[in-house]
């Protein structure tokens, strides 16, 4: 049985709500069956046999019905995001060799290079259905979901997760974070990414909780919604918490108290998908009373490391490995590193994906001989076994004048300067140093200047960690998840 078939027991409980209405668990499953039946009919098959089915939906209740319907019919779900430009969606369609794309009603006029069907067609066709023919049996080892890497180093690759991977990832998080059917989450994350799909949507549904979609993050709206009804869980990327903090500062004293009170119903607030600046964690704690739970993961492995729900959470650390997931840190010769030393995070377990779609070589290169996935992220472990992420080997570990410097460490320090709103640090090729450190800073005021900032840093850092150049900017280029795209920033210097 697929994991979500078990959710039928939640029957008339509300599963999903959006601006248009809601589905109970029963209705959601019924709709998913309609989708499956329609797809099988359309493709003239009794089992889709891993056909890739793309779907373009906003964050809405129908999204889950289509995704589950694809799975019930034996297909592989390839989510497209309205946040992506058309050319990128077409790339995902072509690369995955999807056979069909399902479009939500307001995307009905979009045309792609493959046949499409609309949600309306599915609903109309299924209106008179009283019962469904038997649906195929789905093997848990078969591919279920294909999500694309952000493609910061080359073309995006399709990450293939099986039903078994998904069940393991979901069950691990439901247990670790104690999801319950009394939980209610305001879902603000994109639904083409592991964070929004598995952590926020699937975990909630597996537990029988209620998911309320806000299709596009809007700080003011989030604060309003939290004040209108009690929510118990929230998950976001650091940028979202920063926007919520900024919005809070704009409010008057009375509103601030109401906003703070709205956070009292929360039992769990999580941050992930990018390093959580300690300054954001601390300010959020002052505002909301919640010490954010930071966790680490990626598309290829789901979540692997998490601060505990109960017990000590450490600012600047992502916690300890989740149960039944092996995590190790190794040096360039694939040897385990000592406590406190930096090494690459490697991960093994049922959470780990089966490979990149149609990229045998890239898949092979990303695994060690003993089956660990090379994440490409560098971290160290402290005396209590907590992991601290130093950044991606390819972009955040800057090799300058013979030293290895973590961009994240410099960013953390710069953010402590009272005149700095945000910053990002990159390494730029340099004849003299190999790479030179360049900091991009969003200042709070125009008074801040490069020389003063460098002098301030000299009091804190060894000389080789001082950026060669500091540039003041208004904002950073970000991807659909709100992550800073460092490669775009580097282009500004070429
Ligand atoms: P994605 O596959 O888009 O989820 O991106 C995964 C990458 O995000 C990881 O390989 C890390 O580089 C980064 N990441 C995820 N969570 C964290 C975290 N808590 N701290 C720092 N980096 C993170």
Short mmCIF file of C-alpha atoms in Angstrom, two decimals, residues 13-430:
data_model
loop_
_atom_site.label_atom_id
_atom_site.label_comp_id
_atom_site.label_asym_id
_atom_site.label_seq_id
_atom_site.Cartn_x
_atom_site.Cartn_y
_atom_site.Cartn_z
CA UNK A 13 -11.35 15.47 8.70
CA UNK A 14 -10.23 18.47 6.65
CA UNK A 15 -7.02 17.65 4.79
CA UNK A 16 -6.43 20.68 2.60
CA UNK A 17 -7.76 24.19 2.41
CA UNK A 18 -7.13 26.94 -0.08
CA UNK A 19 -8.82 30.20 -1.00
CA UNK A 20 -11.42 28.31 -3.06
CA UNK A 21 -12.48 25.69 -0.52
CA UNK A 22 -11.40 22.49 1.15
CA UNK A 23 -11.07 18.71 0.74
CA UNK A 24 -11.64 16.23 3.50
CA UNK A 25 -9.30 13.23 3.49
CA UNK A 26 -12.11 11.20 1.93
CA UNK A 27 -12.66 13.76 -0.84
CA UNK A 28 -8.95 14.07 -1.51
CA UNK A 29 -8.61 10.34 -1.99
CA UNK A 30 -11.71 10.20 -4.15
CA UNK A 31 -10.33 12.98 -6.39
CA UNK A 32 -6.98 11.21 -6.62
CA UNK A 33 -8.79 8.08 -7.83
CA UNK A 34 -10.63 10.15 -10.44
CA UNK A 35 -7.29 11.48 -11.69
CA UNK A 36 -5.80 7.98 -11.82
CA UNK A 37 -8.77 6.64 -13.73
CA UNK A 38 -8.65 9.54 -16.18
CA UNK A 39 -4.92 9.16 -16.80
CA UNK A 40 -5.17 5.41 -17.42
CA UNK A 41 -8.06 5.96 -19.79
CA UNK A 42 -6.31 8.77 -21.62
CA UNK A 43 -3.10 6.78 -22.06
CA UNK A 44 -5.03 3.57 -22.82
CA UNK A 45 -3.09 1.69 -20.16
CA UNK A 46 -3.82 -0.39 -17.08
CA UNK A 47 -0.60 0.73 -15.42
CA UNK A 48 1.39 3.81 -16.45
CA UNK A 49 4.63 1.84 -15.95
CA UNK A 50 6.64 4.82 -14.72
CA UNK A 51 5.53 7.23 -17.43
CA UNK A 52 6.51 10.71 -16.35
CA UNK A 53 3.49 12.94 -15.91
CA UNK A 54 4.21 16.65 -15.51
CA UNK A 55 1.70 18.90 -13.75
CA UNK A 56 1.48 22.65 -13.44
CA UNK A 57 -0.57 23.73 -10.43
CA UNK A 58 -0.40 26.59 -7.98
CA UNK A 59 -0.42 25.71 -4.27
CA UNK A 60 -3.97 24.43 -4.01
CA UNK A 61 -5.88 21.37 -2.85
CA UNK A 62 -6.03 19.95 -6.40
CA UNK A 63 -2.21 19.78 -6.48
CA UNK A 64 -2.24 16.88 -4.02
CA UNK A 65 -5.10 15.13 -5.82
CA UNK A 66 -3.16 15.16 -9.10
CA UNK A 67 0.06 14.04 -7.50
CA UNK A 68 -1.62 11.12 -5.73
CA UNK A 69 -3.59 10.29 -8.89
CA UNK A 70 -0.36 10.02 -10.89
CA UNK A 71 0.98 7.62 -8.25
CA UNK A 72 -2.18 5.51 -8.09
CA UNK A 73 -1.96 4.97 -11.84
CA UNK A 74 1.73 3.95 -11.76
CA UNK A 75 3.21 7.22 -13.07
CA UNK A 76 6.11 9.36 -11.93
CA UNK A 77 5.08 12.83 -10.76
CA UNK A 78 7.08 15.70 -12.25
CA UNK A 79 5.90 18.93 -10.59
CA UNK A 80 6.28 22.15 -12.57
CA UNK A 81 6.17 25.46 -10.77
CA UNK A 82 4.34 28.62 -11.85
CA UNK A 83 7.41 30.36 -10.39
CA UNK A 84 9.57 29.03 -13.21
CA UNK A 85 9.88 30.70 -16.60
CA UNK A 86 8.21 28.82 -19.44
CA UNK A 87 11.56 27.80 -21.00
CA UNK A 88 12.59 26.12 -17.78
CA UNK A 89 9.31 24.20 -17.54
CA UNK A 90 9.81 23.06 -21.13
CA UNK A 91 13.33 21.91 -20.19
CA UNK A 92 11.92 19.79 -17.34
CA UNK A 93 9.31 18.32 -19.69
CA UNK A 94 11.88 17.48 -22.34
CA UNK A 95 14.53 16.23 -19.94
CA UNK A 96 12.12 13.94 -18.11
CA UNK A 97 10.56 12.87 -21.45
CA UNK A 98 7.16 13.36 -19.85
CA UNK A 99 4.30 11.95 -21.89
CA UNK A 100 1.58 14.28 -20.64
CA UNK A 101 1.20 17.53 -18.75
CA UNK A 102 -1.79 18.22 -16.48
CA UNK A 103 -2.67 21.91 -16.24
CA UNK A 104 -4.66 23.70 -13.57
CA UNK A 105 -7.55 25.66 -15.05
CA UNK A 106 -5.91 29.05 -15.21
CA UNK A 107 -2.92 27.57 -17.03
CA UNK A 108 -5.20 25.88 -19.57
CA UNK A 109 -4.04 28.11 -22.42
CA UNK A 110 -0.36 27.27 -21.86
CA UNK A 111 1.00 25.14 -24.65
CA UNK A 112 3.92 22.76 -24.32
CA UNK A 113 5.65 20.40 -26.72
CA UNK A 114 3.68 17.39 -25.38
CA UNK A 115 -0.06 16.68 -25.06
CA UNK A 116 -1.83 18.36 -22.19
CA UNK A 117 -5.07 17.92 -20.25
CA UNK A 118 -6.74 20.31 -17.85
CA UNK A 119 -8.08 19.84 -14.37
CA UNK A 120 -11.51 20.83 -15.65
CA UNK A 121 -11.46 17.98 -18.19
CA UNK A 122 -10.64 15.51 -15.43
CA UNK A 123 -13.46 16.80 -13.23
CA UNK A 124 -16.03 16.85 -16.04
CA UNK A 125 -15.20 13.39 -17.28
CA UNK A 126 -15.33 11.89 -13.82
CA UNK A 127 -18.55 13.55 -12.69
CA UNK A 128 -20.76 10.54 -13.34
CA UNK A 129 -18.39 7.95 -12.01
CA UNK A 130 -19.92 5.80 -9.31
CA UNK A 131 -17.05 3.39 -8.87
CA UNK A 132 -13.54 2.93 -10.16
CA UNK A 133 -12.06 -0.01 -11.99
CA UNK A 134 -9.31 -1.74 -10.09
CA UNK A 135 -6.22 0.39 -9.93
CA UNK A 136 -2.82 -1.17 -10.59
CA UNK A 137 -0.57 -2.51 -7.85
CA UNK A 138 2.38 -0.18 -7.31
CA UNK A 139 5.80 -1.51 -6.36
CA UNK A 140 7.37 0.47 -3.49
CA UNK A 141 10.75 0.36 -5.23
CA UNK A 142 9.40 2.09 -8.33
CA UNK A 143 10.08 5.77 -9.00
CA UNK A 144 7.47 8.17 -7.63
CA UNK A 145 8.71 11.72 -7.77
CA UNK A 146 11.15 13.60 -9.92
CA UNK A 147 12.27 17.00 -8.69
CA UNK A 148 14.93 19.09 -10.32
CA UNK A 149 18.13 20.35 -8.71
CA UNK A 150 18.57 24.10 -8.79
CA UNK A 151 21.27 23.72 -11.43
CA UNK A 152 23.76 26.22 -10.02
CA UNK A 153 26.59 24.13 -11.46
CA UNK A 154 25.31 23.07 -14.88
CA UNK A 155 21.89 22.10 -16.15
CA UNK A 156 19.30 21.02 -13.54
CA UNK A 157 19.25 17.26 -12.99
CA UNK A 158 16.12 15.19 -12.30
CA UNK A 159 16.35 13.65 -8.82
CA UNK A 160 14.42 10.37 -8.79
CA UNK A 161 12.82 9.39 -5.46
CA UNK A 162 10.99 6.07 -5.09
CA UNK A 163 7.83 5.38 -3.10
CA UNK A 164 10.06 3.67 -0.56
CA UNK A 165 12.27 6.78 -0.27
CA UNK A 166 9.23 8.98 0.27
CA UNK A 167 7.68 6.71 2.89
CA UNK A 168 10.96 6.55 4.80
CA UNK A 169 11.49 10.32 4.64
CA UNK A 170 7.94 11.05 5.75
CA UNK A 171 7.81 8.48 8.56
CA UNK A 172 11.18 9.68 9.89
CA UNK A 173 10.08 13.31 10.08
CA UNK A 174 6.57 12.59 11.39
CA UNK A 175 8.17 10.73 14.27
CA UNK A 176 11.05 13.15 14.89
CA UNK A 177 8.87 16.25 14.86
CA UNK A 178 5.84 14.51 16.39
CA UNK A 179 3.30 15.45 13.74
CA UNK A 180 -0.25 14.83 14.98
CA UNK A 181 -3.71 14.92 13.47
CA UNK A 182 -4.45 17.97 15.61
CA UNK A 183 -1.71 19.97 13.84
CA UNK A 184 -2.47 22.75 11.42
CA UNK A 185 0.18 24.19 9.11
CA UNK A 186 0.13 27.36 7.04
CA UNK A 187 1.87 26.19 3.87
CA UNK A 188 3.78 28.98 2.11
CA UNK A 189 6.50 27.03 0.28
CA UNK A 190 6.75 26.24 -3.44
CA UNK A 191 5.53 22.77 -4.36
CA UNK A 192 8.30 21.76 -6.77
CA UNK A 193 10.84 21.40 -3.97
CA UNK A 194 11.51 18.77 -1.29
CA UNK A 195 10.86 21.24 1.56
CA UNK A 196 7.36 22.16 0.39
CA UNK A 197 6.42 18.70 -0.89
CA UNK A 198 7.74 16.27 1.71
CA UNK A 199 8.36 18.23 4.93
CA UNK A 200 5.38 20.55 4.84
CA UNK A 201 2.73 18.76 2.73
CA UNK A 202 3.31 15.00 2.93
CA UNK A 203 4.21 14.90 6.61
CA UNK A 204 1.08 16.87 7.48
CA UNK A 205 -1.15 14.60 5.39
CA UNK A 206 0.45 11.39 6.64
CA UNK A 207 -0.37 12.50 10.19
CA UNK A 208 -3.94 13.52 9.36
CA UNK A 209 -3.20 17.20 10.02
CA UNK A 210 -4.74 20.18 8.21
CA UNK A 211 -2.85 22.07 5.52
CA UNK A 212 -3.85 25.63 4.68
CA UNK A 213 -2.27 26.92 1.48
CA UNK A 214 -1.12 30.45 0.94
CA UNK A 215 -0.20 30.24 -2.75
CA UNK A 216 2.41 32.97 -2.64
CA UNK A 217 4.32 34.06 0.42
CA UNK A 218 3.31 37.53 1.58
CA UNK A 219 4.60 38.61 4.98
CA UNK A 220 1.63 40.79 5.91
CA UNK A 221 -0.83 38.07 4.87
CA UNK A 222 0.98 35.44 6.95
CA UNK A 223 0.79 37.60 10.06
CA UNK A 224 -2.90 38.22 9.35
CA UNK A 225 -3.69 34.54 8.86
CA UNK A 226 -1.91 33.58 12.06
CA UNK A 227 -4.07 36.09 13.90
CA UNK A 228 -7.29 34.81 12.34
CA UNK A 229 -7.00 31.19 13.43
CA UNK A 230 -4.60 29.09 15.50
CA UNK A 231 -1.84 27.30 13.59
CA UNK A 232 0.53 24.87 15.28
CA UNK A 233 3.35 24.32 12.76
CA UNK A 234 5.28 26.55 10.37
CA UNK A 235 8.14 25.77 8.03
CA UNK A 236 10.12 28.24 5.98
CA UNK A 237 13.47 29.26 4.57
CA UNK A 238 15.52 31.91 6.43
CA UNK A 239 14.56 34.64 3.92
CA UNK A 240 10.90 34.17 4.87
CA UNK A 241 11.65 34.61 8.57
CA UNK A 242 13.62 37.73 7.68
CA UNK A 243 10.63 39.14 5.78
CA UNK A 244 8.33 38.35 8.70
CA UNK A 245 10.72 40.12 11.07
CA UNK A 246 10.84 43.19 8.78
CA UNK A 247 7.03 43.23 8.64
CA UNK A 248 6.81 43.02 12.43
CA UNK A 249 9.09 46.06 12.76
CA UNK A 250 6.73 48.05 10.53
CA UNK A 251 3.75 47.44 12.84
CA UNK A 252 2.64 49.76 15.66
CA UNK A 253 2.86 48.67 19.30
CA UNK A 254 -0.70 47.34 19.51
CA UNK A 255 -0.30 45.33 16.32
CA UNK A 256 3.02 43.96 17.52
CA UNK A 257 1.38 42.53 20.62
CA UNK A 258 -1.36 40.93 18.54
CA UNK A 259 1.27 39.44 16.20
CA UNK A 260 3.26 38.09 19.11
CA UNK A 261 0.13 36.56 20.63
CA UNK A 262 -0.63 34.84 17.34
CA UNK A 263 2.60 32.83 17.68
CA UNK A 264 1.46 31.32 20.98
CA UNK A 265 -0.57 28.57 19.31
CA UNK A 266 2.55 27.33 17.48
CA UNK A 267 4.27 24.25 18.83
CA UNK A 268 6.97 24.02 16.16
CA UNK A 269 8.65 26.50 13.82
CA UNK A 270 11.29 25.13 11.48
CA UNK A 271 13.92 26.67 9.23
CA UNK A 272 15.89 25.00 6.49
CA UNK A 273 17.05 24.78 2.86
CA UNK A 274 19.70 27.44 3.49
CA UNK A 275 21.88 28.45 6.45
CA UNK A 276 19.87 30.19 9.14
CA UNK A 277 21.77 33.31 10.25
CA UNK A 278 22.06 33.37 14.05
CA UNK A 279 20.93 37.01 13.95
CA UNK A 280 17.61 35.91 12.40
CA UNK A 281 17.21 33.04 14.88
CA UNK A 282 17.76 35.39 17.81
CA UNK A 283 15.47 38.12 16.56
CA UNK A 284 12.76 35.62 15.74
CA UNK A 285 13.00 34.22 19.24
CA UNK A 286 12.54 37.71 20.70
CA UNK A 287 9.49 38.33 18.53
CA UNK A 288 7.75 34.98 18.55
CA UNK A 289 9.11 33.25 21.62
CA UNK A 290 10.21 30.33 19.42
CA UNK A 291 13.76 29.04 19.11
CA UNK A 292 13.69 27.92 15.49
CA UNK A 293 14.40 24.26 14.85
CA UNK A 294 17.03 24.17 12.09
CA UNK A 295 17.47 21.06 9.99
CA UNK A 296 19.62 20.06 7.01
CA UNK A 297 18.69 18.19 3.86
CA UNK A 298 18.57 18.32 0.11
CA UNK A 299 16.51 17.04 -2.82
CA UNK A 300 18.66 13.91 -3.16
CA UNK A 301 18.41 12.81 0.47
CA UNK A 302 15.36 14.47 1.98
CA UNK A 303 16.19 15.45 5.53
CA UNK A 304 19.27 13.88 7.14
CA UNK A 305 20.21 16.03 10.13
CA UNK A 306 17.95 17.88 12.53
CA UNK A 307 18.02 19.72 15.82
CA UNK A 308 15.85 17.85 18.31
CA UNK A 309 12.18 18.62 18.94
CA UNK A 310 12.84 18.11 22.65
CA UNK A 311 16.27 18.74 24.06
CA UNK A 312 19.00 21.17 23.14
CA UNK A 313 18.80 23.13 19.90
CA UNK A 314 21.98 24.99 19.04
CA UNK A 315 22.10 28.28 17.17
CA UNK A 316 24.30 27.99 14.08
CA UNK A 317 24.09 24.16 14.10
CA UNK A 318 21.75 21.86 12.18
CA UNK A 319 21.65 19.17 14.87
CA UNK A 320 22.36 15.45 14.76
CA UNK A 321 21.59 12.70 12.22
CA UNK A 322 17.96 11.56 12.11
CA UNK A 323 17.34 7.93 13.19
CA UNK A 324 18.42 5.15 10.80
CA UNK A 325 20.35 7.56 8.57
CA UNK A 326 24.13 7.21 8.43
CA UNK A 327 25.99 10.49 8.19
CA UNK A 328 29.77 10.86 8.07
CA UNK A 329 32.29 13.62 7.42
CA UNK A 330 35.26 12.78 5.22
CA UNK A 331 38.34 14.55 3.91
CA UNK A 332 39.51 14.71 0.28
CA UNK A 333 40.91 11.16 0.56
CA UNK A 334 37.56 9.88 1.80
CA UNK A 335 38.93 9.37 5.32
CA UNK A 336 36.86 10.27 8.37
CA UNK A 337 37.84 13.62 9.89
CA UNK A 338 38.53 14.36 13.56
CA UNK A 339 36.05 16.14 15.80
CA UNK A 340 36.04 19.86 14.98
CA UNK A 341 37.60 19.33 11.54
CA UNK A 342 35.83 20.20 8.31
CA UNK A 343 34.80 17.43 5.94
CA UNK A 344 32.24 16.58 3.27
CA UNK A 345 28.88 15.30 4.50
CA UNK A 346 28.16 11.84 3.11
CA UNK A 347 24.83 10.13 3.68
CA UNK A 348 23.45 6.60 3.42
CA UNK A 349 19.97 5.26 4.17
CA UNK A 350 16.56 4.56 2.70
CA UNK A 351 16.07 8.31 2.45
CA UNK A 352 18.68 8.57 -0.32
CA UNK A 353 17.45 8.85 -3.92
CA UNK A 354 18.14 6.20 -6.55
CA UNK A 355 19.85 8.44 -9.08
CA UNK A 356 19.67 11.35 -11.48
CA UNK A 357 17.29 10.74 -14.34
CA UNK A 358 19.11 9.61 -17.48
CA UNK A 359 22.49 10.61 -16.06
CA UNK A 360 24.28 7.40 -15.20
CA UNK A 361 27.68 9.07 -15.01
CA UNK A 362 26.60 11.89 -12.70
CA UNK A 363 24.81 9.32 -10.52
CA UNK A 364 27.86 7.10 -10.29
CA UNK A 365 30.14 10.03 -9.44
CA UNK A 366 27.85 11.14 -6.66
CA UNK A 367 28.14 7.87 -4.71
CA UNK A 368 31.19 6.38 -2.96
CA UNK A 369 32.17 2.74 -3.48
CA UNK A 370 30.50 1.84 -0.18
CA UNK A 371 27.21 3.46 -1.19
CA UNK A 372 27.31 6.85 0.56
CA UNK A 373 25.94 9.87 -1.28
CA UNK A 374 28.44 12.71 -1.59
CA UNK A 375 26.40 15.78 -0.72
CA UNK A 376 29.03 18.35 -1.73
CA UNK A 377 28.35 20.19 1.55
CA UNK A 378 31.14 20.83 4.03
CA UNK A 379 30.52 20.68 7.77
CA UNK A 380 32.17 20.03 11.09
CA UNK A 381 30.93 18.24 14.19
CA UNK A 382 31.35 19.62 17.72
CA UNK A 383 32.07 17.68 20.90
CA UNK A 384 28.37 16.87 21.34
CA UNK A 385 28.04 15.52 17.80
CA UNK A 386 26.11 18.51 16.46
CA UNK A 387 26.82 19.44 12.84
CA UNK A 388 27.70 22.94 11.70
CA UNK A 389 27.34 23.58 7.97
CA UNK A 390 30.24 25.53 6.49
CA UNK A 391 28.74 25.65 3.01
CA UNK A 392 28.83 24.02 -0.39
CA UNK A 393 32.24 22.81 -1.47
CA UNK A 394 31.76 24.34 -4.91
CA UNK A 395 30.62 27.83 -3.92
CA UNK A 396 31.02 28.49 -0.20
CA UNK A 397 34.44 27.09 0.56
CA UNK A 398 36.79 29.77 -0.75
CA UNK A 399 40.38 28.77 -1.35
CA UNK A 400 42.32 31.96 -0.84
CA UNK A 401 46.09 32.40 -0.47
CA UNK A 402 46.46 28.78 0.63
CA UNK A 403 43.66 28.95 3.22
CA UNK A 404 40.17 27.43 3.10
CA UNK A 405 37.61 29.94 4.26
CA UNK A 406 33.88 29.40 4.85
CA UNK A 407 31.74 32.06 3.17
CA UNK A 408 29.01 31.26 5.70
CA UNK A 409 31.32 32.11 8.62
CA UNK A 410 32.15 35.53 7.14
CA UNK A 411 28.47 36.17 6.37
CA UNK A 412 27.50 35.32 9.96
CA UNK A 413 30.04 37.81 11.31
CA UNK A 414 29.16 40.60 8.89
CA UNK A 415 25.50 40.29 9.86
CA UNK A 416 26.44 41.17 13.42
CA UNK A 417 27.45 44.67 12.26
CA UNK A 418 24.68 47.07 13.35
CA UNK A 419 24.58 48.80 9.95
CA UNK A 420 24.20 45.62 7.90
CA UNK A 421 20.82 44.33 6.84
CA UNK A 422 22.05 41.27 4.96
CA UNK A 423 25.14 40.03 3.13
CA UNK A 424 26.51 37.33 0.88
CA UNK A 425 30.11 36.28 0.39
CA UNK A 426 31.61 34.69 -2.74
CA UNK A 427 35.04 33.62 -4.01
CA UNK A 428 36.22 35.14 -7.29
CA UNK A 429 39.09 33.76 -9.39
CA UNK A 430 42.23 35.74 -8.73
#
